[in-house]
């Protein structure tokens, strides 16, 4: 194990709620956040402010719980998205942007040069607004590593402290994850976060491979909720670290069955 200190950044309340047919009430969101905080989960990604006024009110309510966990929200690199993050009581933003040529060109009609300019501008702007900033590399699994390193370099120069490597379309396998995260880890001292999807049943394996290669942060969801086939399951990642690597990430699963049942009931 290269990395003995792993931070769980649970995204049940953001990516988990993007599961088809799932919409948590504010009461359910507060109960889930309190339960995850009680387990010792260090970070919670709790929503997308640009989704609207109701979502922002929910985020404010979650922030008012005064949890021990650091709270973060997801946003695009747009002025209106950053403006929507103001006054919510959260400490961190994940500024997300496609980093593969496929998504840059076909989703946004943009190129790499534009992406680097956007990163430089919006990271500085978010930092000036008082947020801790991580960069979310959408579709990083289909991006070239040389470009990812340039993205990380520009982001760090602008003030970001973390890069999220997102396997957005769920195409990676553990050996490839290990090689790629090793390469990024050797070339940069930014914190690295793994965001895995379970389309091939490999989200937990890919997450553990990323940790072994030097990832400091990992995204999970309770019961593996998430878009399409879901994300890496919190319970699997925590127990995998404990049983396979003897690593304590600070999350105590003794009361996990109640949390699992809570989320199962809320998500249907």
PDB file of N, CA, C and O in Angstrom, residues 184-230:
ATOM      1  N   UNK A 184       0.007   9.520 -12.684  1.00  0.00           N
ATOM      2  CA  UNK A 184      -0.402  10.851 -12.236  1.00  0.00           C
ATOM      3  C   UNK A 184       0.205  11.179 -10.874  1.00  0.00           C
ATOM      4  O   UNK A 184       0.632  12.318 -10.635  1.00  0.00           O
ATOM      5  N   UNK A 185       0.257  10.179 -10.003  1.00  0.00           N
ATOM      6  CA  UNK A 185       0.783  10.400  -8.652  1.00  0.00           C
ATOM      7  C   UNK A 185       2.265  10.772  -8.690  1.00  0.00           C
ATOM      8  O   UNK A 185       2.720  11.660  -7.956  1.00  0.00           O
ATOM      9  N   UNK A 186       3.033  10.105  -9.564  1.00  0.00           N
ATOM     10  CA  UNK A 186       4.461  10.374  -9.673  1.00  0.00           C
ATOM     11  C   UNK A 186       4.754  11.766 -10.232  1.00  0.00           C
ATOM     12  O   UNK A 186       5.775  12.362  -9.921  1.00  0.00           O
ATOM     13  N   UNK A 187       3.836  12.280 -11.046  1.00  0.00           N
ATOM     14  CA  UNK A 187       4.091  13.547 -11.736  1.00  0.00           C
ATOM     15  C   UNK A 187       3.477  14.758 -11.050  1.00  0.00           C
ATOM     16  O   UNK A 187       3.768  15.891 -11.420  1.00  0.00           O
ATOM     17  N   UNK A 188       2.621  14.545 -10.041  1.00  0.00           N
ATOM     18  CA  UNK A 188       1.929  15.667  -9.406  1.00  0.00           C
ATOM     19  C   UNK A 188       1.767  15.416  -7.919  1.00  0.00           C
ATOM     20  O   UNK A 188       1.628  14.261  -7.490  1.00  0.00           O
ATOM     21  N   UNK A 189       1.764  16.503  -7.140  1.00  0.00           N
ATOM     22  CA  UNK A 189       1.508  16.346  -5.710  1.00  0.00           C
ATOM     23  C   UNK A 189       0.109  16.826  -5.329  1.00  0.00           C
ATOM     24  O   UNK A 189      -0.215  16.983  -4.153  1.00  0.00           O
ATOM     25  N   UNK A 190      -0.763  17.047  -6.324  1.00  0.00           N
ATOM     26  CA  UNK A 190      -2.172  17.296  -6.032  1.00  0.00           C
ATOM     27  C   UNK A 190      -2.784  16.062  -5.378  1.00  0.00           C
ATOM     28  O   UNK A 190      -2.410  14.931  -5.698  1.00  0.00           O
ATOM     29  N   UNK A 191      -3.739  16.253  -4.469  1.00  0.00           N
ATOM     30  CA  UNK A 191      -4.512  15.120  -3.987  1.00  0.00           C
ATOM     31  C   UNK A 191      -5.250  14.498  -5.164  1.00  0.00           C
ATOM     32  O   UNK A 191      -5.753  15.215  -6.041  1.00  0.00           O
ATOM     33  N   UNK A 192      -5.324  13.170  -5.182  1.00  0.00           N
ATOM     34  CA  UNK A 192      -6.018  12.457  -6.250  1.00  0.00           C
ATOM     35  C   UNK A 192      -7.238  11.737  -5.684  1.00  0.00           C
ATOM     36  O   UNK A 192      -7.146  11.063  -4.652  1.00  0.00           O
ATOM     37  N   UNK A 193      -8.365  11.897  -6.360  1.00  0.00           N
ATOM     38  CA  UNK A 193      -9.612  11.271  -5.919  1.00  0.00           C
ATOM     39  C   UNK A 193     -10.131  10.366  -7.030  1.00  0.00           C
ATOM     40  O   UNK A 193     -10.179  10.771  -8.191  1.00  0.00           O
ATOM     41  N   UNK A 194     -10.535   9.157  -6.664  1.00  0.00           N
ATOM     42  CA  UNK A 194     -11.067   8.203  -7.639  1.00  0.00           C
ATOM     43  C   UNK A 194     -12.583   8.185  -7.583  1.00  0.00           C
ATOM     44  O   UNK A 194     -13.181   8.045  -6.517  1.00  0.00           O
ATOM     45  N   UNK A 195     -13.196   8.318  -8.755  1.00  0.00           N
ATOM     46  CA  UNK A 195     -14.654   8.257  -8.880  1.00  0.00           C
ATOM     47  C   UNK A 195     -14.972   7.134  -9.865  1.00  0.00           C
ATOM     48  O   UNK A 195     -14.798   7.287 -11.077  1.00  0.00           O
ATOM     49  N   UNK A 196     -15.414   6.004  -9.349  1.00  0.00           N
ATOM     50  CA  UNK A 196     -15.601   4.805 -10.176  1.00  0.00           C
ATOM     51  C   UNK A 196     -17.080   4.492 -10.373  1.00  0.00           C
ATOM     52  O   UNK A 196     -17.894   4.677  -9.464  1.00  0.00           O
ATOM     53  N   UNK A 197     -17.420   4.008 -11.567  1.00  0.00           N
ATOM     54  CA  UNK A 197     -18.769   3.526 -11.855  1.00  0.00           C
ATOM     55  C   UNK A 197     -18.735   2.017 -12.106  1.00  0.00           C
ATOM     56  O   UNK A 197     -17.736   1.467 -12.543  1.00  0.00           O
ATOM     57  N   UNK A 198     -19.863   1.371 -11.834  1.00  0.00           N
ATOM     58  CA  UNK A 198     -19.900  -0.093 -11.718  1.00  0.00           C
ATOM     59  C   UNK A 198     -20.476  -0.802 -12.942  1.00  0.00           C
ATOM     60  O   UNK A 198     -20.982  -1.912 -12.831  1.00  0.00           O
ATOM     61  N   UNK A 199     -20.379  -0.185 -14.110  1.00  0.00           N
ATOM     62  CA  UNK A 199     -20.985  -0.786 -15.302  1.00  0.00           C
ATOM     63  C   UNK A 199     -20.468  -2.193 -15.585  1.00  0.00           C
ATOM     64  O   UNK A 199     -21.205  -3.044 -16.082  1.00  0.00           O
ATOM     65  N   UNK A 200     -19.200  -2.446 -15.276  1.00  0.00           N
ATOM     66  CA  UNK A 200     -18.619  -3.773 -15.501  1.00  0.00           C
ATOM     67  C   UNK A 200     -18.426  -4.535 -14.188  1.00  0.00           C
ATOM     68  O   UNK A 200     -17.717  -5.539 -14.148  1.00  0.00           O
ATOM     69  N   UNK A 201     -19.053  -4.042 -13.114  1.00  0.00           N
ATOM     70  CA  UNK A 201     -18.931  -4.706 -11.822  1.00  0.00           C
ATOM     71  C   UNK A 201     -17.574  -4.517 -11.171  1.00  0.00           C
ATOM     72  O   UNK A 201     -17.173  -5.314 -10.322  1.00  0.00           O
ATOM     73  N   UNK A 202     -16.855  -3.453 -11.543  1.00  0.00           N
ATOM     74  CA  UNK A 202     -15.471  -3.276 -11.095  1.00  0.00           C
ATOM     75  C   UNK A 202     -15.252  -1.998 -10.286  1.00  0.00           C
ATOM     76  O   UNK A 202     -14.100  -1.630 -10.021  1.00  0.00           O
ATOM     77  N   UNK A 203     -16.319  -1.333  -9.855  1.00  0.00           N
ATOM     78  CA  UNK A 203     -16.161  -0.045  -9.167  1.00  0.00           C
ATOM     79  C   UNK A 203     -15.331  -0.178  -7.893  1.00  0.00           C
ATOM     80  O   UNK A 203     -14.426   0.626  -7.640  1.00  0.00           O
ATOM     81  N   UNK A 204     -15.620  -1.179  -7.077  1.00  0.00           N
ATOM     82  CA  UNK A 204     -14.858  -1.358  -5.833  1.00  0.00           C
ATOM     83  C   UNK A 204     -13.421  -1.760  -6.144  1.00  0.00           C
ATOM     84  O   UNK A 204     -12.477  -1.220  -5.557  1.00  0.00           O
ATOM     85  N   UNK A 205     -13.241  -2.695  -7.077  1.00  0.00           N
ATOM     86  CA  UNK A 205     -11.890  -3.125  -7.451  1.00  0.00           C
ATOM     87  C   UNK A 205     -11.083  -1.960  -8.001  1.00  0.00           C
ATOM     88  O   UNK A 205      -9.896  -1.790  -7.656  1.00  0.00           O
ATOM     89  N   UNK A 206     -11.701  -1.138  -8.835  1.00  0.00           N
ATOM     90  CA  UNK A 206     -10.999   0.013  -9.402  1.00  0.00           C
ATOM     91  C   UNK A 206     -10.654   1.038  -8.321  1.00  0.00           C
ATOM     92  O   UNK A 206      -9.590   1.664  -8.357  1.00  0.00           O
ATOM     93  N   UNK A 207     -11.536   1.199  -7.351  1.00  0.00           N
ATOM     94  CA  UNK A 207     -11.287   2.136  -6.259  1.00  0.00           C
ATOM     95  C   UNK A 207     -10.118   1.663  -5.401  1.00  0.00           C
ATOM     96  O   UNK A 207      -9.228   2.452  -5.041  1.00  0.00           O
ATOM     97  N   UNK A 208     -10.093   0.378  -5.076  1.00  0.00           N
ATOM     98  CA  UNK A 208      -8.989  -0.166  -4.277  1.00  0.00           C
ATOM     99  C   UNK A 208      -7.672  -0.085  -5.055  1.00  0.00           C
ATOM    100  O   UNK A 208      -6.620   0.207  -4.473  1.00  0.00           O
ATOM    101  N   UNK A 209      -7.731  -0.313  -6.372  1.00  0.00           N
ATOM    102  CA  UNK A 209      -6.520  -0.198  -7.197  1.00  0.00           C
ATOM    103  C   UNK A 209      -5.997   1.231  -7.190  1.00  0.00           C
ATOM    104  O   UNK A 209      -4.784   1.465  -7.126  1.00  0.00           O
ATOM    105  N   UNK A 210      -6.907   2.194  -7.247  1.00  0.00           N
ATOM    106  CA  UNK A 210      -6.499   3.601  -7.226  1.00  0.00           C
ATOM    107  C   UNK A 210      -5.834   3.953  -5.899  1.00  0.00           C
ATOM    108  O   UNK A 210      -4.823   4.663  -5.870  1.00  0.00           O
ATOM    109  N   UNK A 211      -6.393   3.458  -4.804  1.00  0.00           N
ATOM    110  CA  UNK A 211      -5.796   3.708  -3.487  1.00  0.00           C
ATOM    111  C   UNK A 211      -4.403   3.100  -3.418  1.00  0.00           C
ATOM    112  O   UNK A 211      -3.454   3.730  -2.947  1.00  0.00           O
ATOM    113  N   UNK A 212      -4.284   1.905  -3.919  1.00  0.00           N
ATOM    114  CA  UNK A 212      -2.977   1.238  -3.910  1.00  0.00           C
ATOM    115  C   UNK A 212      -1.947   2.012  -4.738  1.00  0.00           C
ATOM    116  O   UNK A 212      -0.747   2.003  -4.435  1.00  0.00           O
ATOM    117  N   UNK A 213      -2.429   2.703  -5.771  1.00  0.00           N
ATOM    118  CA  UNK A 213      -1.529   3.481  -6.633  1.00  0.00           C
ATOM    119  C   UNK A 213      -1.233   4.864  -6.084  1.00  0.00           C
ATOM    120  O   UNK A 213      -0.382   5.570  -6.627  1.00  0.00           O
ATOM    121  N   UNK A 214      -1.936   5.269  -5.019  1.00  0.00           N
ATOM    122  CA  UNK A 214      -1.634   6.560  -4.416  1.00  0.00           C
ATOM    123  C   UNK A 214      -2.773   7.551  -4.333  1.00  0.00           C
ATOM    124  O   UNK A 214      -2.557   8.698  -3.934  1.00  0.00           O
ATOM    125  N   UNK A 215      -3.990   7.146  -4.688  1.00  0.00           N
ATOM    126  CA  UNK A 215      -5.134   8.048  -4.527  1.00  0.00           C
ATOM    127  C   UNK A 215      -5.361   8.309  -3.047  1.00  0.00           C
ATOM    128  O   UNK A 215      -5.330   7.389  -2.236  1.00  0.00           O
ATOM    129  N   UNK A 216      -5.602   9.574  -2.712  1.00  0.00           N
ATOM    130  CA  UNK A 216      -5.794   9.953  -1.313  1.00  0.00           C
ATOM    131  C   UNK A 216      -7.263  10.037  -0.929  1.00  0.00           C
ATOM    132  O   UNK A 216      -7.609   9.999   0.255  1.00  0.00           O
ATOM    133  N   UNK A 217      -8.146  10.191  -1.920  1.00  0.00           N
ATOM    134  CA  UNK A 217      -9.574  10.344  -1.696  1.00  0.00           C
ATOM    135  C   UNK A 217     -10.330   9.418  -2.643  1.00  0.00           C
ATOM    136  O   UNK A 217      -9.883   9.198  -3.775  1.00  0.00           O
ATOM    137  N   UNK A 218     -11.460   8.908  -2.187  1.00  0.00           N
ATOM    138  CA  UNK A 218     -12.282   8.050  -3.046  1.00  0.00           C
ATOM    139  C   UNK A 218     -13.754   8.381  -2.842  1.00  0.00           C
ATOM    140  O   UNK A 218     -14.184   8.718  -1.742  1.00  0.00           O
ATOM    141  N   UNK A 219     -14.518   8.305  -3.935  1.00  0.00           N
ATOM    142  CA  UNK A 219     -15.962   8.499  -3.873  1.00  0.00           C
ATOM    143  C   UNK A 219     -16.658   7.165  -3.653  1.00  0.00           C
ATOM    144  O   UNK A 219     -16.315   6.161  -4.280  1.00  0.00           O
ATOM    145  N   UNK A 220     -17.650   7.183  -2.775  1.00  0.00           N
ATOM    146  CA  UNK A 220     -18.468   5.999  -2.519  1.00  0.00           C
ATOM    147  C   UNK A 220     -19.926   6.418  -2.410  1.00  0.00           C
ATOM    148  O   UNK A 220     -20.239   7.606  -2.298  1.00  0.00           O
ATOM    149  N   UNK A 221     -20.816   5.426  -2.437  1.00  0.00           N
ATOM    150  CA  UNK A 221     -22.216   5.649  -2.093  1.00  0.00           C
ATOM    151  C   UNK A 221     -22.700   4.471  -1.258  1.00  0.00           C
ATOM    152  O   UNK A 221     -22.201   3.345  -1.398  1.00  0.00           O
ATOM    153  N   UNK A 222     -23.669   4.718  -0.404  1.00  0.00           N
ATOM    154  CA  UNK A 222     -24.275   3.644   0.383  1.00  0.00           C
ATOM    155  C   UNK A 222     -24.993   2.686  -0.558  1.00  0.00           C
ATOM    156  O   UNK A 222     -25.734   3.104  -1.454  1.00  0.00           O
ATOM    157  N   UNK A 223     -24.749   1.402  -0.377  1.00  0.00           N
ATOM    158  CA  UNK A 223     -25.364   0.346  -1.189  1.00  0.00           C
ATOM    159  C   UNK A 223     -24.967   0.425  -2.661  1.00  0.00           C
ATOM    160  O   UNK A 223     -25.585  -0.225  -3.502  1.00  0.00           O
ATOM    161  N   UNK A 224     -23.957   1.248  -2.994  1.00  0.00           N
ATOM    162  CA  UNK A 224     -23.523   1.354  -4.384  1.00  0.00           C
ATOM    163  C   UNK A 224     -24.500   2.074  -5.286  1.00  0.00           C
ATOM    164  O   UNK A 224     -24.486   1.885  -6.507  1.00  0.00           O
ATOM    165  N   UNK A 225     -25.350   2.940  -4.709  1.00  0.00           N
ATOM    166  CA  UNK A 225     -26.272   3.730  -5.532  1.00  0.00           C
ATOM    167  C   UNK A 225     -25.500   4.565  -6.551  1.00  0.00           C
ATOM    168  O   UNK A 225     -24.316   4.826  -6.380  1.00  0.00           O
ATOM    169  N   UNK A 226     -26.200   5.020  -7.585  1.00  0.00           N
ATOM    170  CA  UNK A 226     -25.551   5.912  -8.548  1.00  0.00           C
ATOM    171  C   UNK A 226     -26.099   5.734  -9.943  1.00  0.00           C
ATOM    172  O   UNK A 226     -26.896   4.834 -10.215  1.00  0.00           O
ATOM    173  N   UNK A 227     -25.666   6.614 -10.839  1.00  0.00           N
ATOM    174  CA  UNK A 227     -26.129   6.552 -12.220  1.00  0.00           C
ATOM    175  C   UNK A 227     -25.854   5.183 -12.833  1.00  0.00           C
ATOM    176  O   UNK A 227     -24.849   4.544 -12.537  1.00  0.00           O
ATOM    177  N   UNK A 228     -26.762   4.757 -13.705  1.00  0.00           N
ATOM    178  CA  UNK A 228     -26.660   3.466 -14.400  1.00  0.00           C
ATOM    179  C   UNK A 228     -26.455   2.327 -13.401  1.00  0.00           C
ATOM    180  O   UNK A 228     -27.334   2.068 -12.581  1.00  0.00           O
ATOM    181  N   UNK A 229     -25.312   1.663 -13.419  1.00  0.00           N
ATOM    182  CA  UNK A 229     -25.078   0.512 -12.539  1.00  0.00           C
ATOM    183  C   UNK A 229     -24.613   0.916 -11.150  1.00  0.00           C
ATOM    184  O   UNK A 229     -24.442   0.066 -10.277  1.00  0.00           O
ATOM    185  N   UNK A 230     -24.391   2.207 -10.925  1.00  0.00           N
ATOM    186  CA  UNK A 230     -24.032   2.667  -9.587  1.00  0.00           C
ATOM    187  C   UNK A 230     -22.560   3.005  -9.431  1.00  0.00           C
ATOM    188  O   UNK A 230     -21.770   2.925 -10.372  1.00  0.00           O
TER     189      UNK A 230
END
